[in-house]
Amino acid sequence: MLKMAIVGAGTWGESHARIYADHPGAEVVAICDADRERAEQFAARHHLNHVYTDCREMLEKCDCDAVAIVTPDFLHTDLAIACAQAGKHMLIEKPLATKREDVFAILEAVQKAGVRAMVDLHNRWNPPFNLVRQMVESGEYGAPKTAYFRLNDALWVATDMLSWTAKSSILWFLGSHSLDTLSWIVGSRPAEVFAYKTEGMLKGMGIDAVDAYQAQIRYENGVIAQMENGWITPNGNSNVNDFKFNLVLEKGKFDIDASSHNLLQLTTDKTFTTPDMLVKNSVFGRPAGFAFESIRSFVDCLISGEEFHVSLKEAANVTLAILAIMESAETGKPVAPKLID
């Protein structure tokens, strides 16, 4: 039985706990959160006996095999290095890190300790995107030529859901998923990026964050793509995500609308919504949805010894390419990402 510890008792930490409890090969043995009260309430809900407010204390005292790092993105580095030094495997919520030096510090720690690590870039498990990847790989439709990827959040995510918006970026929060999915589907790495940003709306609300980015990406295999990420979509949008994808190939074209998916629409005299049934929900009381399948896959691969479906190098290059997008948006010049070979 794989013994999992969780760092981060927030909403997504709850999802991790439910999935590990549901998995026949895993169990949750501890929770760690800087907020003692929140950690204790989490432990009570999930029937856990071990509660910590310090990760290093947990790693020293807790009998766990692996750790799920489910904290805000800017807090990943020290936790990941500590887990590696303690000989613990880990699942890190995206992105791997938010600074170049932190990426290499984590990679070095993982390699030195000989542990396994995966970053939860879960859109690879998203059924329509996974199917497109399969069809591209088949070669039946020729080589990819151009792509467009838009993944935006409703405004309330930045203003109400997250307390740490100003310490992050929409490129870390959603851009990491976008860039990983794009690169994975077209089967190449970004060779050059050119980006613009727009700001002022969130800053006018007292939140020091960029409103949105648009980036042009030229891939090493010649594919050109446009990527858009923002968190200022009106709150009245029928879905929290504004999620669209287009891929043109030599012999075909794929279009995905993952927000207004038309699988289920709910209309009342006051609202019109598109309830989620793809990302995270439940079926007969069990966690279901592609964002949960990536976490299950981590457990499966850790138990079986198979390779993770997201390599640590791929996750590292996502961070490094996003840093290049940020640099381009600041300088107004094209930037060639310094990626890992």
GROMACS .gro file of C-alpha atoms in nm:
model
  341
    1MET     CA    1   0.000   0.000   0.000
    2LEU     CA    2   0.146   0.335  -0.110
    3LYS     CA    3   0.145   0.577   0.185
    4MET     CA    4   0.077   0.935   0.072
    5ALA     CA    5   0.127   1.257   0.267
    6ILE     CA    6  -0.029   1.582   0.147
    7VAL     CA    7   0.116   1.930   0.186
    8GLY     CA    8  -0.160   2.186   0.142
    9ALA     CA    9  -0.506   2.153   0.298
   10GLY     CA   10  -0.688   2.367   0.045
   11THR     CA   11  -0.954   2.277  -0.210
   12TRP     CA   12  -0.722   2.080  -0.435
   13GLY     CA   13  -0.566   1.904  -0.137
   14GLU     CA   14  -0.916   1.775  -0.065
   15SER     CA   15  -0.928   1.627  -0.415
   16HIS     CA   16  -0.596   1.452  -0.363
   17ALA     CA   17  -0.718   1.302  -0.035
   18ARG     CA   18  -1.037   1.170  -0.196
   19ILE     CA   19  -0.849   1.012  -0.485
   20TYR     CA   20  -0.588   0.841  -0.269
   21ALA     CA   21  -0.861   0.710  -0.040
   22ASP     CA   22  -1.047   0.575  -0.345
   23HIS     CA   23  -0.738   0.410  -0.497
   24PRO     CA   24  -0.701   0.041  -0.398
   25GLY     CA   25  -0.323   0.077  -0.383
   26ALA     CA   26  -0.291   0.399  -0.183
   27GLU     CA   27  -0.383   0.562   0.146
   28VAL     CA   28  -0.338   0.907   0.301
   29VAL     CA   29  -0.134   0.900   0.622
   30ALA     CA   30  -0.068   1.269   0.697
   31ILE     CA   31  -0.160   1.630   0.619
   32CYS     CA   32   0.066   1.933   0.650
   33ASP     CA   33  -0.047   2.293   0.631
   34ALA     CA   34   0.089   2.615   0.781
   35ASP     CA   35  -0.259   2.681   0.920
   36ARG     CA   36  -0.295   2.437   1.213
   37GLU     CA   37  -0.672   2.477   1.240
   38ARG     CA   38  -0.727   2.415   0.872
   39ALA     CA   39  -0.497   2.110   0.882
   40GLU     CA   40  -0.684   1.966   1.181
   41GLN     CA   41  -1.021   2.016   1.013
   42PHE     CA   42  -0.883   1.847   0.702
   43ALA     CA   43  -0.758   1.556   0.913
   44ALA     CA   44  -1.097   1.518   1.081
   45ARG     CA   45  -1.278   1.504   0.746
   46HIS     CA   46  -1.042   1.239   0.612
   47HIS     CA   47  -0.985   1.047   0.936
   48LEU     CA   48  -0.611   1.120   0.957
   49ASN     CA   49  -0.412   1.084   1.277
   50HIS     CA   50  -0.102   1.278   1.176
   51VAL     CA   51  -0.120   1.658   1.141
   52TYR     CA   52   0.179   1.886   1.085
   53THR     CA   53   0.244   2.254   1.022
   54ASP     CA   54   0.607   2.207   0.918
   55CYS     CA   55   0.698   1.994   0.616
   56ARG     CA   56   1.043   1.899   0.744
   57GLU     CA   57   0.895   1.774   1.071
   58MET     CA   58   0.645   1.569   0.873
   59LEU     CA   59   0.920   1.420   0.657
   60GLU     CA   60   1.120   1.330   0.966
   61LYS     CA   61   0.838   1.176   1.169
   62CYS     CA   62   0.581   1.054   0.918
   63ASP     CA   63   0.601   0.707   0.765
   64CYS     CA   64   0.513   0.800   0.408
   65ASP     CA   65   0.637   0.680   0.069
   66ALA     CA   66   0.542   0.985  -0.137
   67VAL     CA   67   0.425   1.343  -0.094
   68ALA     CA   68   0.168   1.545  -0.288
   69ILE     CA   69   0.279   1.909  -0.296
   70VAL     CA   70  -0.049   2.099  -0.330
   71THR     CA   71   0.056   2.454  -0.240
   72PRO     CA   72   0.062   2.784  -0.431
   73ASP     CA   73   0.314   2.766  -0.716
   74PHE     CA   74   0.573   3.000  -0.562
   75LEU     CA   75   0.612   2.765  -0.262
   76HIS     CA   76   0.704   2.447  -0.452
   77THR     CA   77   1.082   2.467  -0.454
   78ASP     CA   78   1.183   2.432  -0.089
   79LEU     CA   79   0.918   2.166  -0.035
   80ALA     CA   80   1.028   1.961  -0.336
   81ILE     CA   81   1.394   1.976  -0.237
   82ALA     CA   82   1.310   1.876   0.122
   83CYS     CA   83   1.104   1.579  -0.002
   84ALA     CA   84   1.385   1.466  -0.230
   85GLN     CA   85   1.642   1.493   0.048
   86ALA     CA   86   1.414   1.284   0.269
   87GLY     CA   87   1.396   1.015  -0.001
   88LYS     CA   88   1.029   1.070  -0.080
   89HIS     CA   89   0.873   1.045  -0.424
   90MET     CA   90   0.649   1.337  -0.509
   91LEU     CA   91   0.361   1.466  -0.717
   92ILE     CA   92   0.392   1.842  -0.762
   93GLU     CA   93   0.097   2.053  -0.870
   94LYS     CA   94   0.180   2.268  -1.172
   95PRO     CA   95   0.408   2.437  -1.245
   96LEU     CA   96   0.730   2.272  -1.133
   97ALA     CA   97   0.867   2.609  -1.019
   98THR     CA   98   0.846   2.978  -1.109
   99LYS     CA   99   1.217   3.067  -1.131
  100ARG     CA  100   1.488   2.930  -1.355
  101GLU     CA  101   1.731   2.862  -1.070
  102ASP     CA  102   1.458   2.679  -0.880
  103VAL     CA  103   1.393   2.446  -1.172
  104PHE     CA  104   1.755   2.331  -1.172
  105ALA     CA  105   1.769   2.309  -0.793
  106ILE     CA  106   1.472   2.070  -0.793
  107LEU     CA  107   1.611   1.864  -1.081
  108GLU     CA  108   1.945   1.830  -0.905
  109ALA     CA  109   1.784   1.730  -0.575
  110VAL     CA  110   1.561   1.468  -0.740
  111GLN     CA  111   1.848   1.319  -0.939
  112LYS     CA  112   2.084   1.312  -0.641
  113ALA     CA  113   1.826   1.143  -0.417
  114GLY     CA  114   1.716   0.892  -0.680
  115VAL     CA  115   1.347   0.960  -0.617
  116ARG     CA  116   1.067   0.989  -0.872
  117ALA     CA  117   0.875   1.309  -0.935
  118MET     CA  118   0.586   1.412  -1.160
  119VAL     CA  119   0.422   1.749  -1.221
  120ASP     CA  120   0.042   1.740  -1.246
  121LEU     CA  121  -0.008   1.881  -1.595
  122HIS     CA  122  -0.342   1.710  -1.614
  123ASN     CA  123  -0.471   1.834  -1.949
  124ARG     CA  124  -0.289   1.539  -2.109
  125TRP     CA  125  -0.568   1.326  -1.958
  126ASN     CA  126  -0.841   1.552  -2.101
  127PRO     CA  127  -1.030   1.315  -2.338
  128PRO     CA  128  -1.063   1.540  -2.648
  129PHE     CA  129  -0.702   1.658  -2.625
  130ASN     CA  130  -0.571   1.308  -2.563
  131LEU     CA  131  -0.765   1.186  -2.867
  132VAL     CA  132  -0.621   1.465  -3.082
  133ARG     CA  133  -0.272   1.364  -2.968
  134GLN     CA  134  -0.345   1.006  -3.075
  135MET     CA  135  -0.475   1.115  -3.414
  136VAL     CA  136  -0.175   1.342  -3.473
  137GLU     CA  137   0.059   1.056  -3.383
  138SER     CA  138  -0.117   0.826  -3.629
  139GLY     CA  139   0.017   1.034  -3.918
  140GLU     CA  140  -0.311   0.995  -4.106
  141TYR     CA  141  -0.369   1.371  -4.118
  142GLY     CA  142  -0.015   1.478  -4.202
  143ALA     CA  143   0.210   1.704  -4.003
  144PRO     CA  144   0.075   1.984  -3.779
  145LYS     CA  145   0.119   2.332  -3.927
  146THR     CA  146  -0.061   2.592  -3.710
  147ALA     CA  147  -0.230   2.591  -3.370
  148TYR     CA  148  -0.437   2.816  -3.148
  149PHE     CA  149  -0.492   2.762  -2.776
  150ARG     CA  150  -0.708   2.980  -2.550
  151LEU     CA  151  -0.753   2.905  -2.181
  152ASN     CA  152  -0.894   3.190  -1.974
  153ASP     CA  153  -1.053   3.206  -1.631
  154ALA     CA  154  -1.349   3.403  -1.506
  155LEU     CA  155  -1.260   3.713  -1.308
  156TRP     CA  156  -1.374   3.569  -0.974
  157VAL     CA  157  -1.086   3.321  -0.980
  158ALA     CA  158  -0.836   3.606  -0.951
  159THR     CA  159  -1.044   3.824  -0.720
  160ASP     CA  160  -1.218   3.575  -0.490
  161MET     CA  161  -1.098   3.216  -0.527
  162LEU     CA  162  -0.726   3.278  -0.488
  163SER     CA  163  -0.579   3.480  -0.204
  164TRP     CA  164  -0.234   3.476  -0.369
  165THR     CA  165  -0.310   3.602  -0.722
  166ALA     CA  166  -0.056   3.886  -0.693
  167LYS     CA  167   0.219   3.638  -0.604
  168SER     CA  168   0.152   3.426  -0.910
  169SER     CA  169   0.061   3.480  -1.275
  170ILE     CA  170  -0.206   3.356  -1.511
  171LEU     CA  171   0.082   3.199  -1.703
  172TRP     CA  172   0.164   2.981  -1.404
  173PHE     CA  173  -0.199   2.914  -1.318
  174LEU     CA  174  -0.329   2.831  -1.668
  175GLY     CA  175  -0.044   2.897  -1.910
  176SER     CA  176   0.148   2.597  -1.781
  177HIS     CA  177  -0.141   2.369  -1.886
  178SER     CA  178  -0.175   2.550  -2.219
  179LEU     CA  179   0.190   2.537  -2.318
  180ASP     CA  180   0.236   2.177  -2.207
  181THR     CA  181  -0.069   2.064  -2.406
  182LEU     CA  182   0.035   2.256  -2.716
  183SER     CA  183   0.391   2.123  -2.711
  184TRP     CA  184   0.274   1.768  -2.639
  185ILE     CA  185   0.022   1.764  -2.924
  186VAL     CA  186   0.248   1.917  -3.190
  187GLY     CA  187   0.536   1.699  -3.070
  188SER     CA  188   0.798   1.969  -3.046
  189ARG     CA  189   0.959   2.232  -2.821
  190PRO     CA  190   0.930   2.612  -2.846
  191ALA     CA  191   1.221   2.757  -3.043
  192GLU     CA  192   1.116   3.122  -3.012
  193VAL     CA  193   0.836   3.317  -2.842
  194PHE     CA  194   0.701   3.668  -2.886
  195ALA     CA  195   0.443   3.793  -2.639
  196TYR     CA  196   0.227   4.087  -2.537
  197LYS     CA  197   0.050   4.151  -2.207
  198THR     CA  198  -0.236   4.374  -2.100
  199GLU     CA  199  -0.281   4.503  -1.747
  200GLY     CA  200  -0.473   4.757  -1.545
  201MET     CA  201  -0.803   4.589  -1.472
  202LEU     CA  202  -0.681   4.375  -1.181
  203LYS     CA  203  -0.445   4.646  -1.061
  204GLY     CA  204  -0.743   4.881  -1.047
  205MET     CA  205  -0.896   4.634  -0.801
  206GLY     CA  206  -0.585   4.635  -0.585
  207ILE     CA  207  -0.441   4.308  -0.725
  208ASP     CA  208  -0.090   4.349  -0.867
  209ALA     CA  209  -0.116   4.102  -1.153
  210VAL     CA  210  -0.117   4.102  -1.533
  211ASP     CA  211  -0.468   4.069  -1.678
  212ALA     CA  212  -0.383   3.859  -1.982
  213TYR     CA  213  -0.104   3.744  -2.214
  214GLN     CA  214  -0.101   3.655  -2.582
  215ALA     CA  215   0.203   3.472  -2.716
  216GLN     CA  216   0.320   3.367  -3.058
  217ILE     CA  217   0.525   3.047  -3.048
  218ARG     CA  218   0.749   2.906  -3.320
  219TYR     CA  219   0.828   2.541  -3.260
  220GLU     CA  220   1.146   2.357  -3.350
  221ASN     CA  221   0.954   2.145  -3.603
  222GLY     CA  222   0.817   2.453  -3.783
  223VAL     CA  223   0.468   2.465  -3.626
  224ILE     CA  224   0.351   2.816  -3.540
  225ALA     CA  225   0.099   2.870  -3.260
  226GLN     CA  226  -0.086   3.140  -3.072
  227MET     CA  227  -0.157   3.102  -2.700
  228GLU     CA  228  -0.388   3.322  -2.492
  229ASN     CA  229  -0.425   3.319  -2.113
  230GLY     CA  230  -0.614   3.565  -1.898
  231TRP     CA  231  -0.829   3.584  -1.588
  232ILE     CA  232  -1.061   3.872  -1.668
  233THR     CA  233  -1.341   3.687  -1.848
  234PRO     CA  234  -1.677   3.823  -1.719
  235ASN     CA  235  -1.819   3.637  -1.421
  236GLY     CA  236  -2.141   3.584  -1.612
  237ASN     CA  237  -1.965   3.343  -1.849
  238SER     CA  238  -2.147   3.008  -1.854
  239ASN     CA  239  -1.829   2.825  -1.756
  240VAL     CA  240  -1.539   2.927  -1.534
  241ASN     CA  241  -1.305   2.847  -1.824
  242ASP     CA  242  -1.304   2.999  -2.172
  243PHE     CA  243  -1.131   2.704  -2.335
  244LYS     CA  244  -1.081   2.670  -2.713
  245PHE     CA  245  -0.829   2.484  -2.930
  246ASN     CA  246  -0.763   2.463  -3.303
  247LEU     CA  247  -0.502   2.264  -3.494
  248VAL     CA  248  -0.447   2.273  -3.870
  249LEU     CA  249  -0.255   1.986  -4.028
  250GLU     CA  250  -0.150   1.904  -4.384
  251LYS     CA  251  -0.456   1.683  -4.433
  252GLY     CA  252  -0.705   1.788  -4.172
  253LYS     CA  253  -0.814   2.021  -3.892
  254PHE     CA  254  -0.918   1.968  -3.529
  255ASP     CA  255  -1.136   2.206  -3.327
  256ILE     CA  256  -1.214   2.168  -2.956
  257ASP     CA  257  -1.455   2.373  -2.746
  258ALA     CA  258  -1.390   2.249  -2.393
  259SER     CA  259  -1.589   2.522  -2.217
  260SER     CA  260  -1.924   2.539  -2.396
  261HIS     CA  261  -1.908   2.166  -2.458
  262ASN     CA  262  -2.286   2.123  -2.507
  263LEU     CA  263  -2.291   1.798  -2.310
  264LEU     CA  264  -2.512   1.954  -2.044
  265GLN     CA  265  -2.668   2.298  -2.016
  266LEU     CA  266  -2.852   2.427  -1.712
  267THR     CA  267  -3.099   2.712  -1.758
  268THR     CA  268  -3.302   2.886  -1.489
  269ASP     CA  269  -3.490   3.215  -1.489
  270LYS     CA  270  -3.170   3.385  -1.369
  271THR     CA  271  -2.871   3.195  -1.507
  272PHE     CA  272  -2.738   2.982  -1.789
  273THR     CA  273  -2.449   2.751  -1.701
  274THR     CA  274  -2.253   2.460  -1.845
  275PRO     CA  275  -2.197   2.225  -1.550
  276ASP     CA  276  -1.861   2.051  -1.532
  277MET     CA  277  -1.861   1.683  -1.614
  278LEU     CA  278  -1.516   1.652  -1.767
  279VAL     CA  279  -1.269   1.813  -1.527
  280LYS     CA  280  -1.368   1.697  -1.179
  281ASN     CA  281  -1.696   1.555  -1.059
  282SER     CA  282  -1.819   1.226  -0.913
  283VAL     CA  283  -1.987   0.914  -1.049
  284PHE     CA  284  -2.167   0.698  -0.793
  285GLY     CA  285  -1.972   0.873  -0.520
  286ARG     CA  286  -1.630   0.811  -0.675
  287PRO     CA  287  -1.401   1.094  -0.798
  288ALA     CA  288  -1.426   1.120  -1.177
  289GLY     CA  289  -1.285   1.354  -1.441
  290PHE     CA  290  -0.956   1.400  -1.620
  291ALA     CA  291  -0.806   1.625  -1.351
  292PHE     CA  292  -0.844   1.331  -1.113
  293GLU     CA  293  -0.711   1.073  -1.359
  294SER     CA  294  -0.367   1.234  -1.366
  295ILE     CA  295  -0.338   1.191  -0.988
  296ARG     CA  296  -0.450   0.829  -1.013
  297SER     CA  297  -0.195   0.778  -1.289
  298PHE     CA  298   0.084   0.903  -1.060
  299VAL     CA  299  -0.008   0.636  -0.805
  300ASP     CA  300  -0.043   0.367  -1.074
  301CYS     CA  301   0.298   0.442  -1.227
  302LEU     CA  302   0.469   0.472  -0.891
  303ILE     CA  303   0.339   0.127  -0.793
  304SER     CA  304   0.407  -0.039  -1.130
  305GLY     CA  305   0.742   0.128  -1.199
  306GLU     CA  306   0.621   0.255  -1.538
  307GLU     CA  307   0.731   0.594  -1.667
  308PHE     CA  308   0.509   0.888  -1.577
  309HIS     CA  309   0.305   1.032  -1.864
  310VAL     CA  310   0.464   1.372  -1.790
  311SER     CA  311   0.839   1.361  -1.761
  312LEU     CA  312   1.020   1.591  -1.521
  313LYS     CA  313   1.222   1.734  -1.810
  314GLU     CA  314   0.904   1.821  -2.000
  315ALA     CA  315   0.764   1.996  -1.693
  316ALA     CA  316   1.092   2.182  -1.644
  317ASN     CA  317   1.085   2.305  -2.003
  318VAL     CA  318   0.729   2.432  -1.957
  319THR     CA  319   0.852   2.660  -1.678
  320LEU     CA  320   1.156   2.771  -1.878
  321ALA     CA  321   0.947   2.854  -2.186
  322ILE     CA  322   0.692   3.048  -1.979
  323LEU     CA  323   0.975   3.253  -1.831
  324ALA     CA  324   1.074   3.335  -2.190
  325ILE     CA  325   0.715   3.444  -2.266
  326MET     CA  326   0.721   3.673  -1.962
  327GLU     CA  327   1.056   3.816  -2.071
  328SER     CA  328   0.925   3.884  -2.421
  329ALA     CA  329   0.615   4.058  -2.286
  330GLU     CA  330   0.839   4.281  -2.075
  331THR     CA  331   1.098   4.364  -2.341
  332GLY     CA  332   0.879   4.364  -2.652
  333LYS     CA  333   1.132   4.141  -2.827
  334PRO     CA  334   1.134   3.778  -2.941
  335VAL     CA  335   1.301   3.540  -2.695
  336ALA     CA  336   1.453   3.198  -2.755
  337PRO     CA  337   1.378   2.983  -2.447
  338LYS     CA  338   1.682   2.823  -2.285
  339LEU     CA  339   1.548   2.471  -2.257
  340ILE     CA  340   1.689   2.146  -2.125
  341ASP     CA  341   1.805   1.900  -2.391
   0.00000   0.00000   0.00000
